[in-house]
Short mmCIF file of C-alpha atoms and ligand atoms in Angstrom, two decimals:
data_model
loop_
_atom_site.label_atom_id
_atom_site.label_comp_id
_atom_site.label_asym_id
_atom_site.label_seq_id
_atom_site.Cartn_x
_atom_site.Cartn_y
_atom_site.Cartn_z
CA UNK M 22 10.43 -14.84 85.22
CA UNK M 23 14.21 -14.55 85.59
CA UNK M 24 16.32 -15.51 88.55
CA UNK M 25 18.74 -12.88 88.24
CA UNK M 26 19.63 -11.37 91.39
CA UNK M 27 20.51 -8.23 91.23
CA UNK M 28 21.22 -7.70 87.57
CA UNK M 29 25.02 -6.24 86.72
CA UNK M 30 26.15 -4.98 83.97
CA UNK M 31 29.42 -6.49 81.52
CA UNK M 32 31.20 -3.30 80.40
CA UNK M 33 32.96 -5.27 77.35
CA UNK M 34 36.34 -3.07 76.59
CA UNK M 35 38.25 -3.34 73.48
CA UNK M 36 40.68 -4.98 74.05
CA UNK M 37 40.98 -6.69 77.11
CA UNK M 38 40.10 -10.57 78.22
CA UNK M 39 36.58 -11.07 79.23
CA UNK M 40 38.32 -13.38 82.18
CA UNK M 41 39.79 -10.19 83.67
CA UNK M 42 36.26 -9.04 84.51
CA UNK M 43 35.67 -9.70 88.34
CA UNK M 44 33.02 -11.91 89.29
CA UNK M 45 30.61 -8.84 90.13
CA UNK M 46 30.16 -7.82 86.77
CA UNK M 47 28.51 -10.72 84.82
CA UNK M 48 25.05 -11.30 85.82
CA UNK M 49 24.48 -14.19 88.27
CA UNK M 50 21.87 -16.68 86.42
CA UNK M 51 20.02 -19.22 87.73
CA UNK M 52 18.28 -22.15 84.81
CA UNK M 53 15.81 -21.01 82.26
CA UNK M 54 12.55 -21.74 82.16
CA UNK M 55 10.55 -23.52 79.98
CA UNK M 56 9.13 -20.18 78.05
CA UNK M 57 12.58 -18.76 77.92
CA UNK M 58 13.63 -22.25 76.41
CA UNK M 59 10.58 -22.09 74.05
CA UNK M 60 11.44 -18.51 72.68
CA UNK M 61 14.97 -19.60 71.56
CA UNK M 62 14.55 -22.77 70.50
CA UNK M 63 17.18 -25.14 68.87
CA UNK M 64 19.52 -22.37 68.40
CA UNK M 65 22.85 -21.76 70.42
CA UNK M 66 22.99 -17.97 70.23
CA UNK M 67 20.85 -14.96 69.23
CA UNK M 68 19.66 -11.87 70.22
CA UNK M 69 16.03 -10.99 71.77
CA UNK M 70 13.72 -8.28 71.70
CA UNK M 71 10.78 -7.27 74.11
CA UNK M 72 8.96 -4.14 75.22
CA UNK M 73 8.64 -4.32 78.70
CA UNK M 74 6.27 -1.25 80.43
CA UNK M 75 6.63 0.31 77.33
CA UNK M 76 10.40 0.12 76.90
CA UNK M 77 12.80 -1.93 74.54
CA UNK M 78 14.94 -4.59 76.47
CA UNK M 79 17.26 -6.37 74.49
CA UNK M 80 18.98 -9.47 75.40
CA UNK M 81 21.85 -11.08 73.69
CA UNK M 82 21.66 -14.96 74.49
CA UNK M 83 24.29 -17.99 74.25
CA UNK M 84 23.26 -21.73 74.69
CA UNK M 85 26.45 -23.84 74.89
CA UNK M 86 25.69 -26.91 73.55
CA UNK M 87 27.54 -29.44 75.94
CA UNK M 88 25.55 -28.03 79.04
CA UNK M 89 21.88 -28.07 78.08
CA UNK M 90 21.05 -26.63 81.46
CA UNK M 91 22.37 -23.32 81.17
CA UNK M 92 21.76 -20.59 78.95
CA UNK M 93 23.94 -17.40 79.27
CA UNK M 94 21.74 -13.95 78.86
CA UNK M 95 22.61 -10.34 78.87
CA UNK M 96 20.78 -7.39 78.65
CA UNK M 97 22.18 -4.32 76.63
CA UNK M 98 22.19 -0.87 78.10
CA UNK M 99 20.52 0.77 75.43
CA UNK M 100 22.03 4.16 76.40
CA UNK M 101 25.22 3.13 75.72
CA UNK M 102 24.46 1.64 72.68
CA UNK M 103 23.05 5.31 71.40
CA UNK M 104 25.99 6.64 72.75
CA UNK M 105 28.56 4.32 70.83
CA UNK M 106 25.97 4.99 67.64
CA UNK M 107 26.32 8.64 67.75
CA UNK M 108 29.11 9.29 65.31
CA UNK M 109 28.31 6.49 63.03
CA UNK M 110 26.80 8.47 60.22
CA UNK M 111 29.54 11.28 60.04
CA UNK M 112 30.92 9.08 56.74
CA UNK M 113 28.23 9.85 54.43
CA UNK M 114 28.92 10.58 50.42
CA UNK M 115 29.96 13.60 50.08
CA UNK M 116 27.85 14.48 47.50
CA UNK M 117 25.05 13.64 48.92
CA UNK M 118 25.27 15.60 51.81
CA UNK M 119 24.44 18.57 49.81
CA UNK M 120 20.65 17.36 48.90
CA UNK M 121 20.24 14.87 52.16
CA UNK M 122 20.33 14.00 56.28
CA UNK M 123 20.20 10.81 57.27
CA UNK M 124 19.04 10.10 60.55
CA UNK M 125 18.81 6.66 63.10
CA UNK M 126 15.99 7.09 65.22
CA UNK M 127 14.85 4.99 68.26
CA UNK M 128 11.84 2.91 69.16
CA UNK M 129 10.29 6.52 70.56
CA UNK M 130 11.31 8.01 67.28
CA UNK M 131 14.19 10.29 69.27
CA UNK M 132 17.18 10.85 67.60
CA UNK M 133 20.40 8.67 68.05
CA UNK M 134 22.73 9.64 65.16
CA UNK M 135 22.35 12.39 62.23
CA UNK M 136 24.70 12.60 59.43
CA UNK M 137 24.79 16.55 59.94
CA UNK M 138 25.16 17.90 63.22
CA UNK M 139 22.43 20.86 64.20
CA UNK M 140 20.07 19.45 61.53
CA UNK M 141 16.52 19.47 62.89
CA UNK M 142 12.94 18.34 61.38
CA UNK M 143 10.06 16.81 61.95
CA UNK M 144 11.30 13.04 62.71
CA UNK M 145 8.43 11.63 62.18
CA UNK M 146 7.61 12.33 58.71
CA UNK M 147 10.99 11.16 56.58
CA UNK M 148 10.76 11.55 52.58
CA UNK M 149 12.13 7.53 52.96
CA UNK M 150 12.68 5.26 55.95
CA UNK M 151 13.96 1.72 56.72
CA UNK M 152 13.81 -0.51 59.79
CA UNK M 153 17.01 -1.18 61.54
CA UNK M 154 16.46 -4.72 61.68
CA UNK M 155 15.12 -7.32 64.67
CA UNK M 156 17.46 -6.85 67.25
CA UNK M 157 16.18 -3.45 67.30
CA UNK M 158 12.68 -3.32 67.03
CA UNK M 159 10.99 -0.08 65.27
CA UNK M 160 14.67 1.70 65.13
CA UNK M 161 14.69 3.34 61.97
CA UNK M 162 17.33 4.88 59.12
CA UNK M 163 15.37 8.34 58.24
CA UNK M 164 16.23 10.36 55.59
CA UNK M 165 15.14 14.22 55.10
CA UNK M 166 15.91 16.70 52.82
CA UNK M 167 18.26 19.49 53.50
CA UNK M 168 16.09 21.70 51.71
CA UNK M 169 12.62 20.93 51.02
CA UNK M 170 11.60 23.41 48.47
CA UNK M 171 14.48 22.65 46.33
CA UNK M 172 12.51 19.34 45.70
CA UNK M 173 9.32 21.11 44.77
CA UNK M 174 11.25 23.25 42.36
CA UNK M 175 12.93 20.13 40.44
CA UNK M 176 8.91 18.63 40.49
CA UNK M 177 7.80 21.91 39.28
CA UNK M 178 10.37 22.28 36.39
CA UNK M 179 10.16 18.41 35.41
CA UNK M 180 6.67 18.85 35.25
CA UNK M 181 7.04 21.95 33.35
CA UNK M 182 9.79 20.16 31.03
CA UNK M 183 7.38 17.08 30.47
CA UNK M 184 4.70 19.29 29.39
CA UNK M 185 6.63 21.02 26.74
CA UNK M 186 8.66 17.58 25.10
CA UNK M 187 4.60 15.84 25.05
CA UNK M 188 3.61 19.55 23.56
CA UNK M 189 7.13 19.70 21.39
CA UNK M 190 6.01 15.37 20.28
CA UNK M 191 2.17 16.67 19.75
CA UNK M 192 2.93 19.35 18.01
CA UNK M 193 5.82 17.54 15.34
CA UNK M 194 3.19 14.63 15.16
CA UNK M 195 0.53 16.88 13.94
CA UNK M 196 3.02 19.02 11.77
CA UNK M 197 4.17 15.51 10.29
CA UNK M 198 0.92 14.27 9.85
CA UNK M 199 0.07 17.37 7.48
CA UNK M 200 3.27 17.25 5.72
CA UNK M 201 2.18 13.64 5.27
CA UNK M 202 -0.92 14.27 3.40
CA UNK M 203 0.52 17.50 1.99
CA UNK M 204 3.13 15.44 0.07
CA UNK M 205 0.69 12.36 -0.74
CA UNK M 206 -1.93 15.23 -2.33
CA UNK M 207 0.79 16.53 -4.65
CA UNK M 208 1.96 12.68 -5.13
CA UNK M 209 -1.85 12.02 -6.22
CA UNK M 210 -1.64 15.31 -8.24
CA UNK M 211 0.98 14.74 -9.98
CA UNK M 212 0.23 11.21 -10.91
CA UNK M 213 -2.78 13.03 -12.46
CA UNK M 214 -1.45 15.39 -14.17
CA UNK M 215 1.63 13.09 -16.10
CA UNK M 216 -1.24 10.85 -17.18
CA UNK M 217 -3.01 13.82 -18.38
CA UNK M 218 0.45 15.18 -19.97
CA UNK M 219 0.61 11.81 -21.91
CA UNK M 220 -2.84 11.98 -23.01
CA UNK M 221 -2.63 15.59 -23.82
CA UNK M 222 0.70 14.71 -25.85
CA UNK M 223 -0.22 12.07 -27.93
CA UNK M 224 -3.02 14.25 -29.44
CA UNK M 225 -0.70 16.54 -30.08
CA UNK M 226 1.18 14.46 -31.64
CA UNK M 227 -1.98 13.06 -33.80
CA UNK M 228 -3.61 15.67 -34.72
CA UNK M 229 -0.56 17.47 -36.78
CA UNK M 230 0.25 13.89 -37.90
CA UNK M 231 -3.12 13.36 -39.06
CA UNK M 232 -2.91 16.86 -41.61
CA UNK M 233 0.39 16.16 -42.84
CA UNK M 234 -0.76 12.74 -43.74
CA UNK M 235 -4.05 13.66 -45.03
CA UNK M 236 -2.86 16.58 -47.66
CA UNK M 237 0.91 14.74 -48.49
CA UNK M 238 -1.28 12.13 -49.52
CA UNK M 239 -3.62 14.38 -51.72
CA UNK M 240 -0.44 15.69 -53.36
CA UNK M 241 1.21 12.62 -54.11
CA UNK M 242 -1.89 11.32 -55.43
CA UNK M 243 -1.70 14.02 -57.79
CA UNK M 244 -5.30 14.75 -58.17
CA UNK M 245 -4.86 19.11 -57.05
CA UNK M 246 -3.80 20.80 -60.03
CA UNK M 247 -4.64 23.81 -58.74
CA UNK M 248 -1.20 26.07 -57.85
CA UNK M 249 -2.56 28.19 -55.27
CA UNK M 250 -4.26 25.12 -53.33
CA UNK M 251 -0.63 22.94 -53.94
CA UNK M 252 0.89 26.44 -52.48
CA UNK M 253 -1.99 26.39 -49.33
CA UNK M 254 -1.45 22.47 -48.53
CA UNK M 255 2.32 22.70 -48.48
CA UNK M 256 2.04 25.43 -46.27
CA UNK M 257 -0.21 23.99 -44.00
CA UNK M 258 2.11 20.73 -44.01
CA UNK M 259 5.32 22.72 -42.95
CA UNK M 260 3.26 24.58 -40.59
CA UNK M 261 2.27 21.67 -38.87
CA UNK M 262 5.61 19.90 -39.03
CA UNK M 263 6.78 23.12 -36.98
CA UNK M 264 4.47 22.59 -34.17
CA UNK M 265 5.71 18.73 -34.43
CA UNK M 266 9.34 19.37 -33.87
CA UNK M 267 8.26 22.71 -31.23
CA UNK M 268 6.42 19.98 -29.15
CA UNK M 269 9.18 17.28 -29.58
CA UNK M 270 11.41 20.04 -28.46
CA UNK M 271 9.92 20.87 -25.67
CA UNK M 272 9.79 17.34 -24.49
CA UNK M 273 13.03 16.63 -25.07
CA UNK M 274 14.53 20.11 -23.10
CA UNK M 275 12.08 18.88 -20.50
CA UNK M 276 13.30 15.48 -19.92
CA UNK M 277 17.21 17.06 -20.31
CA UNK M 278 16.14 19.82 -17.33
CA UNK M 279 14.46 17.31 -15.48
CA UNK M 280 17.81 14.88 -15.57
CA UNK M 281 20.13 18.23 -15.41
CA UNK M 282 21.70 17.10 -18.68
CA UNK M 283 20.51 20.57 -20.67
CA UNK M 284 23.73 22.28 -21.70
CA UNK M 285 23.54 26.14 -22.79
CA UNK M 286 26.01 27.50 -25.05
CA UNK M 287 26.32 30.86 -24.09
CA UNK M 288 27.76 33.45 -25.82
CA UNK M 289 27.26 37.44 -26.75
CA UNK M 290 24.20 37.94 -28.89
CA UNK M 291 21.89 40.76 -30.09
CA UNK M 292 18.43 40.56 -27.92
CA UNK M 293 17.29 42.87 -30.43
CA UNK M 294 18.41 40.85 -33.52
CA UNK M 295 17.02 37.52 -31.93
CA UNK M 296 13.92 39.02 -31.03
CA UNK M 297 13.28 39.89 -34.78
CA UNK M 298 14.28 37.11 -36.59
CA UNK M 299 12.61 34.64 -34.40
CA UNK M 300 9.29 37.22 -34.62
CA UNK M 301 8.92 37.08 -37.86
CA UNK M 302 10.07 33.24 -38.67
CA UNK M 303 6.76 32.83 -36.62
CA UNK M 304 4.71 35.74 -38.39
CA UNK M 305 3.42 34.14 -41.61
CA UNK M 306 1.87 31.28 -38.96
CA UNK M 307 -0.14 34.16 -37.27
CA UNK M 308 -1.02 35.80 -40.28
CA UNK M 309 -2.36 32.87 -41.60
CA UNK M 310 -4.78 32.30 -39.00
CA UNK M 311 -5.84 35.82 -39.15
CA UNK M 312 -3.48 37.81 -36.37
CA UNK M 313 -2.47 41.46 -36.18
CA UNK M 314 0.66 40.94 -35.28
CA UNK M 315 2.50 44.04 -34.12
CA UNK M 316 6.28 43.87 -33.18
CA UNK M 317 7.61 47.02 -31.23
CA UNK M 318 11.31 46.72 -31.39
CA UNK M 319 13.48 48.75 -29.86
CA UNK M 320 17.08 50.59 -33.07
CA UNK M 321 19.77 50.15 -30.79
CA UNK M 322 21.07 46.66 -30.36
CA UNK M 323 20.73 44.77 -26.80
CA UNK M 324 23.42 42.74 -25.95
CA UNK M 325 22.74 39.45 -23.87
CA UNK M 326 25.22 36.81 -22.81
CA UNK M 327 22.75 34.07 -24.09
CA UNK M 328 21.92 30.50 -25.67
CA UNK M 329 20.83 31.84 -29.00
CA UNK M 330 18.62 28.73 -29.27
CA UNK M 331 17.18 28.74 -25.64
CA UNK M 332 16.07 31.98 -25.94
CA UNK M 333 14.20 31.38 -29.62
CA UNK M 334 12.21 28.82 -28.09
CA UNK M 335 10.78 30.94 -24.97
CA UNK M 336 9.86 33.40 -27.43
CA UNK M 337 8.27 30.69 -29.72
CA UNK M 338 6.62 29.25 -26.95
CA UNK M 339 5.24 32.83 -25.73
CA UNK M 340 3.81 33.69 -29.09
CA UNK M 341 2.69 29.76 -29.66
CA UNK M 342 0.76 30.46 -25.96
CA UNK M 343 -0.93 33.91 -27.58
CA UNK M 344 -2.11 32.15 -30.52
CA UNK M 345 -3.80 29.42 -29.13
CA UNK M 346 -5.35 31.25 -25.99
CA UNK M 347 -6.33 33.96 -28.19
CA UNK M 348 -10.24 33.35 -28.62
CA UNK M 349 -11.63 35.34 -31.39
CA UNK M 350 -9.74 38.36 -30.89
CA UNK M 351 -6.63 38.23 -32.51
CA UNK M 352 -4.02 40.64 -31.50
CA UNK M 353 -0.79 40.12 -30.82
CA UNK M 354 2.11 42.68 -29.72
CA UNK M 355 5.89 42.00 -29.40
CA UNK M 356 7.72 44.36 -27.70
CA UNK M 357 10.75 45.02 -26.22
CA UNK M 358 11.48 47.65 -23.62
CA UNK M 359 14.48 48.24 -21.81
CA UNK M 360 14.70 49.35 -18.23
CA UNK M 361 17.48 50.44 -15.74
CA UNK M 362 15.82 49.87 -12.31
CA UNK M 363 16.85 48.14 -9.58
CA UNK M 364 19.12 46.78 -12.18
CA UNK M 365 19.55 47.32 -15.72
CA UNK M 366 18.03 44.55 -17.55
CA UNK M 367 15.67 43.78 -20.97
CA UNK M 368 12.00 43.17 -20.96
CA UNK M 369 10.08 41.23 -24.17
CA UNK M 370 6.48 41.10 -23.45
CA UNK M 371 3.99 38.98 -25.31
CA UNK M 372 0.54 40.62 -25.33
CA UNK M 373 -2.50 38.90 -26.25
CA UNK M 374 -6.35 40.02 -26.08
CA UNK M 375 -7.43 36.18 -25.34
CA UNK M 376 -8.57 34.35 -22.69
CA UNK M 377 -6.37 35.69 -19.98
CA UNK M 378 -5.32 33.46 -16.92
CA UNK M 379 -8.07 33.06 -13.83
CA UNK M 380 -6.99 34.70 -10.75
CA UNK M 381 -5.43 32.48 -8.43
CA UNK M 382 -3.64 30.37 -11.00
CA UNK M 383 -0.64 33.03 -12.40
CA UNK M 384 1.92 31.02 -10.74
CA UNK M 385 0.42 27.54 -10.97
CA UNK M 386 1.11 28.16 -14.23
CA UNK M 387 4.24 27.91 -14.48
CA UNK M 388 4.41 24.34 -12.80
CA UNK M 389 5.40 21.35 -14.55
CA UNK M 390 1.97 19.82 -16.94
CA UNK M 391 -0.35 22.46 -14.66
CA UNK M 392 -2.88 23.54 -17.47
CA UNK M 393 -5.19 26.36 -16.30
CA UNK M 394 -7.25 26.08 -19.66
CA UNK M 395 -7.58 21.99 -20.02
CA UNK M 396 -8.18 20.31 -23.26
CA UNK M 397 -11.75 19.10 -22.13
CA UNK M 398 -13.35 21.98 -21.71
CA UNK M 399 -11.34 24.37 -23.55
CA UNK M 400 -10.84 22.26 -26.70
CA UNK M 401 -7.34 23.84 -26.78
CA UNK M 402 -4.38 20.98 -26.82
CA UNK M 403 -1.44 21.44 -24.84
CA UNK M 404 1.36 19.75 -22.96
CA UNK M 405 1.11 21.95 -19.84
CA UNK M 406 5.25 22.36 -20.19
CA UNK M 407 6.03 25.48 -22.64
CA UNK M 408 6.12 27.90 -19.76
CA UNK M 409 8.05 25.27 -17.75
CA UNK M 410 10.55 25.61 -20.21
CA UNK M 411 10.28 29.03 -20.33
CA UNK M 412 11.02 29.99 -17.04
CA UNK M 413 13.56 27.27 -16.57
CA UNK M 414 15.41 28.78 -19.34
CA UNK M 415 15.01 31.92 -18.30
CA UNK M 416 16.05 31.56 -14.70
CA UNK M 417 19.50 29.80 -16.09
CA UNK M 418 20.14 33.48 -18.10
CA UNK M 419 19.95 35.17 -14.84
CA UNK M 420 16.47 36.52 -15.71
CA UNK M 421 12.64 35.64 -15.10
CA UNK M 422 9.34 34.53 -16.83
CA UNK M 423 6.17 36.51 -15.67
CA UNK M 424 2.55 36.59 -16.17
CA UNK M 425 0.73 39.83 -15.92
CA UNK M 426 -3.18 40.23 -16.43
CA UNK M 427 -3.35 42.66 -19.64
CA UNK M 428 -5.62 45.68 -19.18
CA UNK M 429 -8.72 45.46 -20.91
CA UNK M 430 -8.56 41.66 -21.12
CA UNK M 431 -5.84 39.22 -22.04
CA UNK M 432 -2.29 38.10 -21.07
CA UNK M 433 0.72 39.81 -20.68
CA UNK M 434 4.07 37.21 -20.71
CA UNK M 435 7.13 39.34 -19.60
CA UNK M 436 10.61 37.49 -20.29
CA UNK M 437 13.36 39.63 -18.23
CA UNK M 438 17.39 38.88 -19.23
CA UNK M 439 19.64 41.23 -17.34
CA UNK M 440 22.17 43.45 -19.30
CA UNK M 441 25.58 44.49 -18.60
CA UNK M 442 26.54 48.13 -18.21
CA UNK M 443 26.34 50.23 -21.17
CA UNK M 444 28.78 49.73 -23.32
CA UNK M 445 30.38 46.75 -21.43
P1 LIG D 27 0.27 24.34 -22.68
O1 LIG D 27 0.94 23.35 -23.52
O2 LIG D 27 -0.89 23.79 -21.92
O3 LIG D 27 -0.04 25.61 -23.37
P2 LIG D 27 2.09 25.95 -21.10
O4 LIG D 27 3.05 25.55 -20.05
O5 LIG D 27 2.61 26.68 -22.26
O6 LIG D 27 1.33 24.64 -21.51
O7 LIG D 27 0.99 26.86 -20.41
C1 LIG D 27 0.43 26.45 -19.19
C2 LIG D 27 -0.97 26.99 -19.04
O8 LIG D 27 -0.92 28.41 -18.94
C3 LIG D 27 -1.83 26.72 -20.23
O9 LIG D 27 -2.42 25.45 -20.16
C4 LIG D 27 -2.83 27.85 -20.17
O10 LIG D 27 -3.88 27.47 -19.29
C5 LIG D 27 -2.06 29.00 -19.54
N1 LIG D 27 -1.59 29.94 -20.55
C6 LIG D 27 -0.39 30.00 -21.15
N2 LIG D 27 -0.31 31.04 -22.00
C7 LIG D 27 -1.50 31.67 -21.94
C8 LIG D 27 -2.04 32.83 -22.60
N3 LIG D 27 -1.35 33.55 -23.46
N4 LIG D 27 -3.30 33.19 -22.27
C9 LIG D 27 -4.02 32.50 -21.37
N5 LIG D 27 -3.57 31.39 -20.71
C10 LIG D 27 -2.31 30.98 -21.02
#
């Protein structure tokens, strides 16, 4: 219990000497009491806090150390206090006084100071909140939003933007994933197929190797003495040293596209002429192994801007393709047509009546070692590159390699070079 008879209040001004105040306006004390002296301990000045009937009291306390008897106390009028507080949130950021209030609240949650004049919510429920500190008990820094549903708007379209970058991440992870495997199949198919295209290419290597050797050697040996079987062996010896150098050809353009070394000398030629000469360098080969071998040429020359060289070996590689997918039906046709739509250009078509190529495969191909008709099961050698080549070359004149099912049965190889205008 305090002695303090009749409590006054110190209205402190700025400014002016506490020892003007007349005597009536400090509180008269009389000594502490043991609690009192208890509460504040050892210390020489503080503040204190207590909720008397239900209402804050605060006192501010000073214990001057030379005169242990006395200790100095005053209570603070609390309404004052709100009143000084009122403007003290007017110097809030700016910028954030576009989004938020801030508000100081009292013990009774009632408002002292807001940073925006007029501004009224539920006090009680703040988005965030802090205590004042412990000189005043359960006062409180509030702050609201200004506008509520803005909030749930940002929430709504962060939550919508997080759902599309995690559907944007699943989605490339999954795409990835498949190119991943994609690539490694090819990889894995590839690898395949080179070892095949070695394996495939050293037999066909042997196997002319092996005839050359086997009737050079009979003719050195000198035991034929018959003309027409000399004539027959030195045939079949230059016809196999052909398909020697066409294969080591082949390789060799391969390996010169693949390293984009392969140099074309282009210059004006007769399609016509080419067409002809290479036809029938290649006829006595067919003949031999029993083809009808029709070539449907076109009188008037066709003029190309063309490797001369280039172009013999697509058409070697064409007609080298009809003879050995032929089967038992041997046909062959050559022809050349010319056409002026969509733009005018020259068509040579191989036709065979052989095995034809399986649905699902006419582009495949074309691929580099792809063989639709493998050596295995086919018995027919190959290096899976001649209509590589073919196309390759063809694409470099401008034009196009083809493969069209025949009607009836068999192939159909179309090799398109565009023309100039008439004339030109
Ligand atoms: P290859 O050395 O195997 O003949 P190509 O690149 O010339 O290589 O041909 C690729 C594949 O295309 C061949 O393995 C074959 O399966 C198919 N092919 C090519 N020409 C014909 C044709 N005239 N008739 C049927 N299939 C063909």
């Amino acid at each position: 219990m305090r002695n303090v008879v009749p409590q006054q209040q110190a209205l402190v001004t700025p400014g002016k000497d506490p020892s003007e105040f007349s005597a009536q306006q400090y509180s008269k004390l009389s000594c502490t009491d043991a609690e009192f002296r208890q509460l504040i301990g050892d210390q020489s000045e503080g503040t204190l806090a207590r909720f008397l009937d239900n209402k804050l009291n605060v006192l501010c306390w000073y214990h001057p150390r030379r005169d242990t008897n006395f200790i100095f106390v005053a209570q603070l009028a609390l309404p004052l206090l709100k009143e000084q507080l009122k403007g003290i949130l007017d110097s809030l950021e700016p910028a954030l006084r576009e989004d938020i209030v801030v508000a100081m609240l009292d013990e009774s949650a009632r408002l002292v100071a807001v940073s925006r004049p007029g501004f009224a919510a539920n006090w009680k429920h703040p988005i965030v909140s802090t205590e004042v500190g412990e000189a005043l008990p359960h006062w409180e820094l509030a702050v609201y939003l200004l506008d509520p549903s803005r909030l749930t708007r940002s929430v709504h379209m962060l939550r919508l933007t997080f759902g599309l970058l995690i559907g944007v991440l699943l989605l490339s992870i999954v795409i990835g994933s498949w190119l991943i495997v994609k690539d490694f199949d090819r990889q894995l198919t590839l690898a395949r197929q080179k070892t095949d295209f070695v394996s495939n290419v050293s037999h066909e290597l042997k196997t002319p190797l092996t005839s050359i050797r086997m009737f050079s050697e009979l003719l050195a040996a000198g035991r034929v003495t018959d003309p027409e079987k000399r004539k027959s062996y030195l045939e079949i010896i230059t016809a196999e040293s052909a398909r020697l150098t066409r294969l080591i050809n082949n390789v060799l353009d391969f390996a010169h596209l693949e390293r984009g070394e392969k140099k074309y000398e282009m210059r004006k030629l007769d399609f016509v002429t080419l067409a002809r000469d290479t036809a029938e360098a290649y006829r006595p080969q067919l003949e031999k192994s029993g083809f009808d071998f029709k070539c449907e040429l076109p009188e008037q020359a066709l003029d190309v801007h063309a490797d001369r060289d280039a172009l013999a070996q697509v058409i070697v590689n064409l007609l080298s393709n009809a003879e050995k997918y032929s089967g038992s039906q041997r046909e062959i046709i050559l022809r050349i047509e010319l056409h002026n739509s969509p733009l005018r250009h020259v068509e040579l078509q191989v036709l065979d009546r052989g095995l034809g190529v399986a649905a699902g495969c006419e582009e495949k191909i074309f691929e580099k070692f792809y063989r639709a008709h493998d050596s295995l099961s086919s018995g027919i050698q190959g290096s899976g590159l001649g209509l590589t080549l073919a196309r390759q070359i063809a694409r470099a004149h401008g034009g196009d390699v083809a493969y069209l099912p025949r009607e009836g049965s068999g192939s159909c190889f179309i090799l398109r070079l565009p023309l100039g205008p008439p004339n030109a």
